[in-house]
Coordinates of C-alpha atoms in Angstrom, one line a residue:
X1 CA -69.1 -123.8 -128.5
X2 CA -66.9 -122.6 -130.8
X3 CA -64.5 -121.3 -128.4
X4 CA -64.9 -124.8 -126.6
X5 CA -64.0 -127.2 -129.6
X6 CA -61.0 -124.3 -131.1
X7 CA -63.6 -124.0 -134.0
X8 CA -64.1 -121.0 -137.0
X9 CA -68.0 -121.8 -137.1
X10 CA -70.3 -123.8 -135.3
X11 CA -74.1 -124.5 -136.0
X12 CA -76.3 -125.7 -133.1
X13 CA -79.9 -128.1 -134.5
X14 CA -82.8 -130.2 -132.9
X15 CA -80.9 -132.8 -132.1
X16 CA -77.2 -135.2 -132.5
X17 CA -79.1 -137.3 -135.2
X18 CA -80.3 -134.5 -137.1
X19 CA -76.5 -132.9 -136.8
X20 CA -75.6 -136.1 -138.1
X21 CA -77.7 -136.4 -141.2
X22 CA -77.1 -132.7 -141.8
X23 CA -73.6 -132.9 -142.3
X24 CA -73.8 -135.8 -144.1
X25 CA -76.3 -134.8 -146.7
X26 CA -74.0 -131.6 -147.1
X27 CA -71.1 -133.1 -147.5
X28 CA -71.2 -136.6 -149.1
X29 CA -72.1 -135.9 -152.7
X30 CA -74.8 -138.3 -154.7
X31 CA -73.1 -141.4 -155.8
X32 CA -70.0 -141.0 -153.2
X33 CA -67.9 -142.9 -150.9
X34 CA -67.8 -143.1 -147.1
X35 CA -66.0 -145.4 -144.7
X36 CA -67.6 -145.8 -140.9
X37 CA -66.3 -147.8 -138.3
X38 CA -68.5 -150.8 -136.3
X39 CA -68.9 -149.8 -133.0
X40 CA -71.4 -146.4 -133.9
X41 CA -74.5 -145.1 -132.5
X42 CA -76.7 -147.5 -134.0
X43 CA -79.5 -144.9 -135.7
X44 CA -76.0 -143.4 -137.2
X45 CA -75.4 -146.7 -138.7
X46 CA -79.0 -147.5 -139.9
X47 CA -78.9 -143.8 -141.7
X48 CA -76.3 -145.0 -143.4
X49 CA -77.1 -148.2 -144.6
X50 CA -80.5 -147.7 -145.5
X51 CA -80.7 -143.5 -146.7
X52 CA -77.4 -143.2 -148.2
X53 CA -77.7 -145.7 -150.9
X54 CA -80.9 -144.4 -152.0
X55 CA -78.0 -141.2 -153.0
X56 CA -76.2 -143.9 -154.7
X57 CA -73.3 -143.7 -151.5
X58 CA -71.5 -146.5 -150.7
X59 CA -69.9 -147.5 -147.5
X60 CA -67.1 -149.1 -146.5
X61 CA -67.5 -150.5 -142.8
X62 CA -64.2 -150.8 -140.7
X63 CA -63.3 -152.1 -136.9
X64 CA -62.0 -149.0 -135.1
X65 CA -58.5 -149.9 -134.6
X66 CA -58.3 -151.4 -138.0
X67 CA -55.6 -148.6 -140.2
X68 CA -55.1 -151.1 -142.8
X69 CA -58.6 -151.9 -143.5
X70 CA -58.9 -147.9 -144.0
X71 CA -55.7 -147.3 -146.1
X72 CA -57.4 -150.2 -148.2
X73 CA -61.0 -148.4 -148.4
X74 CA -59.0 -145.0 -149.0
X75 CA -57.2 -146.6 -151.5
X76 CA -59.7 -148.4 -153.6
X77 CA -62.4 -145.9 -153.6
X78 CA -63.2 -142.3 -154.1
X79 CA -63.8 -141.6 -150.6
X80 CA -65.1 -138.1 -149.9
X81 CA -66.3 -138.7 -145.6
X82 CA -64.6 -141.1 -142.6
X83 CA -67.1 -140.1 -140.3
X84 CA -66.7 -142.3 -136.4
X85 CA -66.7 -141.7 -133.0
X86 CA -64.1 -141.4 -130.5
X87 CA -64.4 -143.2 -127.8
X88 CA -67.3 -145.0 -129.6
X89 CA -70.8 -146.0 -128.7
X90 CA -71.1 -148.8 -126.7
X91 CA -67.4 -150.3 -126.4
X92 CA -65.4 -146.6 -126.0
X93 CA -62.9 -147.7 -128.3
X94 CA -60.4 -144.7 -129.3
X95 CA -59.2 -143.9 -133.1
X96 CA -55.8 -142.1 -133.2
X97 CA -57.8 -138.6 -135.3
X98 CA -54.1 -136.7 -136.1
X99 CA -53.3 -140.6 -137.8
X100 CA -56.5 -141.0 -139.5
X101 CA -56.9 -137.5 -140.4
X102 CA -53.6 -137.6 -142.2
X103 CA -54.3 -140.5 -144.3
X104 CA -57.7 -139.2 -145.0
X105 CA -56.4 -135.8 -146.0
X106 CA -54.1 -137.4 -148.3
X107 CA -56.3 -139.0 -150.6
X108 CA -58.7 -135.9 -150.4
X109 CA -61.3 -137.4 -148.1
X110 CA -62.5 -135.4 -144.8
X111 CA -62.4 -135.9 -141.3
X112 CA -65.5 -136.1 -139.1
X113 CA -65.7 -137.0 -135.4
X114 CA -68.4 -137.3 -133.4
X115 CA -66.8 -135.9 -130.2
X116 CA -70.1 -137.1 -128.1
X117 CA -68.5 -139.2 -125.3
X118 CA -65.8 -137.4 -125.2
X119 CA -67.0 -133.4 -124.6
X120 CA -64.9 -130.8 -126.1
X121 CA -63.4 -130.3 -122.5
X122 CA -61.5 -134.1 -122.6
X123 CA -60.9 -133.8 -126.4
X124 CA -60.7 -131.1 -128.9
X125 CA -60.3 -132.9 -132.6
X126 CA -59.8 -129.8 -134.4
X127 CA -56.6 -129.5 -133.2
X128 CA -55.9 -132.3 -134.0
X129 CA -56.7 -132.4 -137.8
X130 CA -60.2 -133.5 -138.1
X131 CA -62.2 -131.3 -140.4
X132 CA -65.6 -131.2 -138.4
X133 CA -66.9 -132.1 -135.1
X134 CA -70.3 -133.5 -134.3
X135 CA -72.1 -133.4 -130.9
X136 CA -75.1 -134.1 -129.2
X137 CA -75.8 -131.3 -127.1
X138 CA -77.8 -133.9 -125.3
X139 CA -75.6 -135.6 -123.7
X140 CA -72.7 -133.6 -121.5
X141 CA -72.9 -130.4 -123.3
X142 CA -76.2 -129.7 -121.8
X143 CA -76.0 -131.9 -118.7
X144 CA -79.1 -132.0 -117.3
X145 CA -81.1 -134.8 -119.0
X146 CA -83.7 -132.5 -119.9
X147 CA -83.4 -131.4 -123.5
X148 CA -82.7 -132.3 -127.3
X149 CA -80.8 -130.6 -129.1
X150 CA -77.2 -131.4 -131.8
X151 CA -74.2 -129.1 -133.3
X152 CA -71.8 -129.3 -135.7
X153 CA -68.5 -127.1 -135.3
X154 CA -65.2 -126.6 -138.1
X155 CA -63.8 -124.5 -140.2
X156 CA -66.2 -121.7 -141.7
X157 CA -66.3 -122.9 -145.4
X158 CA -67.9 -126.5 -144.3
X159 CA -70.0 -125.2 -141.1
X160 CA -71.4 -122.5 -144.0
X161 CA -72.7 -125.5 -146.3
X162 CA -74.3 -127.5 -143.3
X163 CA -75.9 -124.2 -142.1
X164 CA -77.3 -123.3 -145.8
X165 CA -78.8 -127.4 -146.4
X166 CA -80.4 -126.6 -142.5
X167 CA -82.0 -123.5 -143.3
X168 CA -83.4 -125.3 -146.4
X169 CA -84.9 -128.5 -144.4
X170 CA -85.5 -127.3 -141.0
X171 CA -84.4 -129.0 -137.5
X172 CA -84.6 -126.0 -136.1
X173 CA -83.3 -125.6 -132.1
X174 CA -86.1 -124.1 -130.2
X175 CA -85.6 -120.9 -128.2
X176 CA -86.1 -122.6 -125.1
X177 CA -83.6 -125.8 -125.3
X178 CA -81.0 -123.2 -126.8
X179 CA -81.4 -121.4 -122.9
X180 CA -81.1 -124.6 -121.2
X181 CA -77.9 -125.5 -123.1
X182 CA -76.5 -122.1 -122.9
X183 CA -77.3 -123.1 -118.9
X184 CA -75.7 -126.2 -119.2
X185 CA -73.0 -125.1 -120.6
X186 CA -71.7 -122.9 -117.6
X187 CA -70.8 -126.2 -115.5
X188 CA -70.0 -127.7 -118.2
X189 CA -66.0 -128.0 -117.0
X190 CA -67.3 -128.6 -113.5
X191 CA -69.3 -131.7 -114.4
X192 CA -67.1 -133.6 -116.8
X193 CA -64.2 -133.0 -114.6
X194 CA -66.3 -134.5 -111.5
X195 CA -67.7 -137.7 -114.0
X196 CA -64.1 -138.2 -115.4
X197 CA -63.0 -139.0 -111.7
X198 CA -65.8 -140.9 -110.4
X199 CA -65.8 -143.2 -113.8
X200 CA -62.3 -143.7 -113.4
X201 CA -62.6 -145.0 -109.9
X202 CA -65.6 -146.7 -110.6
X203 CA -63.8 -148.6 -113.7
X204 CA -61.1 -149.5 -112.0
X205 CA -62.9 -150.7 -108.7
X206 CA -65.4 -152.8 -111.6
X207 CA -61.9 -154.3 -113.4
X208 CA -61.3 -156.0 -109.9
X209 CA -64.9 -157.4 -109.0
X210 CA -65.2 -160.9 -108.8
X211 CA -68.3 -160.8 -110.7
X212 CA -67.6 -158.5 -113.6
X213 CA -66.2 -160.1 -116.9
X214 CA -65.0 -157.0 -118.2
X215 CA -65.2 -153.3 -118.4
X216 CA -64.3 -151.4 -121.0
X217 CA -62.9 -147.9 -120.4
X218 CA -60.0 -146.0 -122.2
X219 CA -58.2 -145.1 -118.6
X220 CA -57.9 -148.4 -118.0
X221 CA -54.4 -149.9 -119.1
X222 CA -56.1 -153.0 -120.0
X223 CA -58.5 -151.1 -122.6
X224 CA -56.7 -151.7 -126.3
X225 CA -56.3 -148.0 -127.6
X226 CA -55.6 -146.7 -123.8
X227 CA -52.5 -145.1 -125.1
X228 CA -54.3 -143.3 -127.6
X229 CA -56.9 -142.3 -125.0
X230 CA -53.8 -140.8 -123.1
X231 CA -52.7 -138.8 -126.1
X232 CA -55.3 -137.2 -126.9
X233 CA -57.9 -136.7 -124.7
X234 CA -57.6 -134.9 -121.2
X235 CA -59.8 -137.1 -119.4
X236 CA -61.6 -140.7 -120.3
X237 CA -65.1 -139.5 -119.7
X238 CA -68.2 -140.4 -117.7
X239 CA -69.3 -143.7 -118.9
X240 CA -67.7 -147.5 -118.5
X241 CA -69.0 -150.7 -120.1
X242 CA -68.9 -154.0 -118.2
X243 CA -69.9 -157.3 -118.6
X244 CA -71.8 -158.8 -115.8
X245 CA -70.0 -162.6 -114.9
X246 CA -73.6 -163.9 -115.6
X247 CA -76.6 -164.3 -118.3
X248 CA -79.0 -162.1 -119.4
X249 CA -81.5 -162.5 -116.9
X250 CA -79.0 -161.6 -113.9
X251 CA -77.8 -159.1 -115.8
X252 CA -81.5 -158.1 -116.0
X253 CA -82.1 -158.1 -112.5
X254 CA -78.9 -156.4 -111.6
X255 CA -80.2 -153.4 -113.2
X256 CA -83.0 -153.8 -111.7
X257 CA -81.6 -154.1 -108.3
X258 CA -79.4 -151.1 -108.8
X259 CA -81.1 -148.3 -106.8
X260 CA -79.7 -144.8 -107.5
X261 CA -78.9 -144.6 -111.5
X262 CA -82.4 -143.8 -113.5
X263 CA -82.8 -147.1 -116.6
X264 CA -82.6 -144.9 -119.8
X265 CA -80.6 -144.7 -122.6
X266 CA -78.8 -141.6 -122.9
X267 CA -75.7 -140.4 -121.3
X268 CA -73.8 -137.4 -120.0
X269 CA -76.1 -135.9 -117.4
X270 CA -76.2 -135.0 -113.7
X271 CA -77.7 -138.2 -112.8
X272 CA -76.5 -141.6 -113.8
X273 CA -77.7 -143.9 -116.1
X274 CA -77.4 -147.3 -116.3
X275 CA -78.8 -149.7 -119.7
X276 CA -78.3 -152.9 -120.9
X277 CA -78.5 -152.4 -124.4
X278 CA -79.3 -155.9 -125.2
X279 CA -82.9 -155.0 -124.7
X280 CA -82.4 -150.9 -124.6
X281 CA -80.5 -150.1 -127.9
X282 CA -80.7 -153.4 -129.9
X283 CA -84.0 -155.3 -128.5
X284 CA -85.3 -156.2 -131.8
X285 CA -83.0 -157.7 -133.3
X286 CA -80.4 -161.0 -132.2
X287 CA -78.1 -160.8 -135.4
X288 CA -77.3 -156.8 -135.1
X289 CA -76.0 -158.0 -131.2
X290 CA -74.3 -161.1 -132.5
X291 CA -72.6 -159.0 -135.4
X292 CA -71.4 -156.0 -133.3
X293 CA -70.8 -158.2 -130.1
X294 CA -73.1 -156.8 -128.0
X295 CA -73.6 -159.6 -125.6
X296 CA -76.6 -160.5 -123.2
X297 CA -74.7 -159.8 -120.1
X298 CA -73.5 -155.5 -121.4
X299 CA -74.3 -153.2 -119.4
X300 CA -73.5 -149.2 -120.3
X301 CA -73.1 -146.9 -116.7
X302 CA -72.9 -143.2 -117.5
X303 CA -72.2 -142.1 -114.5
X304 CA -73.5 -138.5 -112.9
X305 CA -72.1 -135.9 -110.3
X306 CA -73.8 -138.2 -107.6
X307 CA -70.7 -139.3 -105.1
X308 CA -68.4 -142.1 -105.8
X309 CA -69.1 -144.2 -102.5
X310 CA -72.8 -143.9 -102.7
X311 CA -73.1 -145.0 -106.6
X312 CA -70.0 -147.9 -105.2
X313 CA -72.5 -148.9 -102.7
X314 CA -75.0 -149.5 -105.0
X315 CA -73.6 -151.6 -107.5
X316 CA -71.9 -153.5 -104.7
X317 CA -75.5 -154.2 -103.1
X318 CA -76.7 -154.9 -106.6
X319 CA -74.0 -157.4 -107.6
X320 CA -74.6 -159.0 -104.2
X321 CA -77.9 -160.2 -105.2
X322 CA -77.1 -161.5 -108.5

C-alpha cells in the first residue's frame, strides 16, 4: 500500500471509520481546530460533531469548492486538521489537494484526504502535498465485498503516532481479512481500470436519458470541479450519482426494478451496487437530507466488473417501468 499511494509508512486497521477516528484522535490535539467539508461520509461527519467537542475541538464546516470560506477558517482559527474527501461521498465533488494543501501548510495546519472513491491507482495525494491519506480497504482496495477492514498511509513521523494511539486502543485487522486484501489487492489495477470505463460510459449514456435529472460524475464536463478531476486524478472512478426525473416512490421502485446491481450501501467491489440514500444512508432523519441536499429522487451506482451493455440494459428496462 505504501508503494501504491508513494507513501514512507502505512498502517492497515478494522475498518475506514476506525482509520478515521485513529488519525484524528492522534493528530487533532484537545481543545483544537479542524475544518471539514459538507458533502462527507456521514458517520465521518457525526464523529465529528458529536466526539470531538467532548475534546474541546471545534469545527469549521465548508462546501467543497468553497477556497475562500477555508482561507477564512485558516485565518481566523488555530487550525491544526482539513480532513475531506476527494471525490466526496455522495455528490463526487473534487477539491484541488496541491491548492488546499498549500494554504493549509502555510498556516501550519495538515492535509488529510480520504482517497476512498478515488483508489490510489486514479489518485495519489501524496504527491501532491497532502500529509496523510485515508482509506477504506473496504471498498476498491479489497474489491470483493467481502471484508472490513481501513489504512492510513504518509510520511513516517505521522503514520508512527497513529500506529502508537492503535496499539494503545485496539482496532486490530484480523489475520484473515489482512489475506483477503492482500488478495484483493493483486487485481486491484485490473478492476478500477475496468469500473473507470464502464462508469464513464454509463455517466455519460445517464447525462442523456430522458428520465434522469442529473448525474453527477467528475468525467463529465458538466460536473463543476471536472477540470480538477482531470488534473489530478488518472481516472474518475467506479461510481456516478443521478437523480431519477421522478419522486421518491419511483425512485423507490426503480431500484427495485433494477435486476443485476445487489441494494447495499457500500462501494467499490466486483459486483455493483446501487442505493438510494434517502432511505439507505440518511433514513432517519428529513433535516440532515434537506441540509446536505440529498433529495428523494438520489440514487448512488457503484458500478462492478459486470459488462457495460448488460448493467445498460438493466437500467434501461428499469427506467422503462418507472
Amino acid at each position: 500500500m505504501s508503494a501504491l499511494e508513494k507513501a514512507e509508512s502505512t498502517v492497515f486497521v478494522a475498518s475506514g471509520m476506525y482509520a478515521s477516528v485513529a488519525m484524528l484522535s492522534t493528530l487533532v490535539p484537545a481543545g483544537g481546530h479542524i475544518v471539514t467539508t459538507t458533502d462527507l461520509y456521514r458517520k465521518t461527519r457525526i464523529y465529528m460533531e458529536t466526539e470531538l467537542p467532548k475534546r474541546g475541538i471545534t469545527m469549521t464546516v465548508i462546501r467543497p469548492a468553497d477556497m475562500d470560506a477555508l482561507q477564512d477558517a485558516l485565518d481566523n482559527n488555530n487550525v491544526s486538521l482539513f480532513f475531506t474527501e476527494t471525490p466526496t461521498n455522495p455528490f463526487l465533488r473534487c477539491i484541488d489537494i496541491e491548492l488546499v494543501s498549500n494554504m493549509c501548510h502555510n498556516k501550519g495546519a495538515l492535509l488529510c484526504i480520504d482517497s476512498t472513491f478515488a483508489s490510489p491507482i486514479n489518485q495519489k495525494a501524496l504527491t501532491l502535498g497532502a500529509d496523510m491519506v485515508v482509506h477504506s480497504a473496504t471498498k476498491y482496495i479489497a474489491g470483493h465485498n467481502d471484508v472490513i477492514g481501513g489504512c492510513i498511509s504518509g510520511r513516517d513521523e505521522l503514520v508512527s503516532k497513529v500506529r502508537i494511539y492503535h496499539h494503545v486502543v485496539g482496532g486490530v485487522l484480523n489475520p484473515n481479512a489482512s489475506y483477503l486484501i492482500l488478495r484483493g489487492m493483486k487485481t486491484l489495477h485490473l478492476r478500477v481500470q475496468c469500473q473507470n470505463s464502464t462508469a464513464l460510459r454509463m455517466a455519460q449514456f445517464l447525462e442523456e436519458h430522458p428520465k434522469i435529472a442529473r448525474v453527477y460524475y467528475p468525467g463529465l464536463p458538466s460536473h463543476p470541479e471536472h477540470h480538477i478531476a482531470k488534473s489530478q486524478m488518472t481516472g474518475f472512478g467506479g461510481v456516478v450519482s443521478f437523480e431519477v426525473d421522478g419522486d421518491f416512490d419511483s425512485t423507490r421502485k426503480f431500484i427495485d426494478y433494477v435486476k443485476i446491481p445487489y441494494h447495499a450501501p457500500s462501494f467499490g467491489g466486483c459486483e455493483s451496487i446501487i442505493d438510494q440514500p434517502a432511505i439507505m444512508s440518511y433514513w432517519d432523519s428529513k433535516e440532515q437530507r434537506d441540509i446536505y441536499g440529498i433529495k428523494d429522487n438520489l440514487i448512488r451506482f457503484s458500478i462492478g466488473v459486470e459488462d457495460f451493455e448488460d448493467l445498460k440494459n438493466d437500467i434501461v428496462q428499469a427506467l422503462n417501468k418507472i
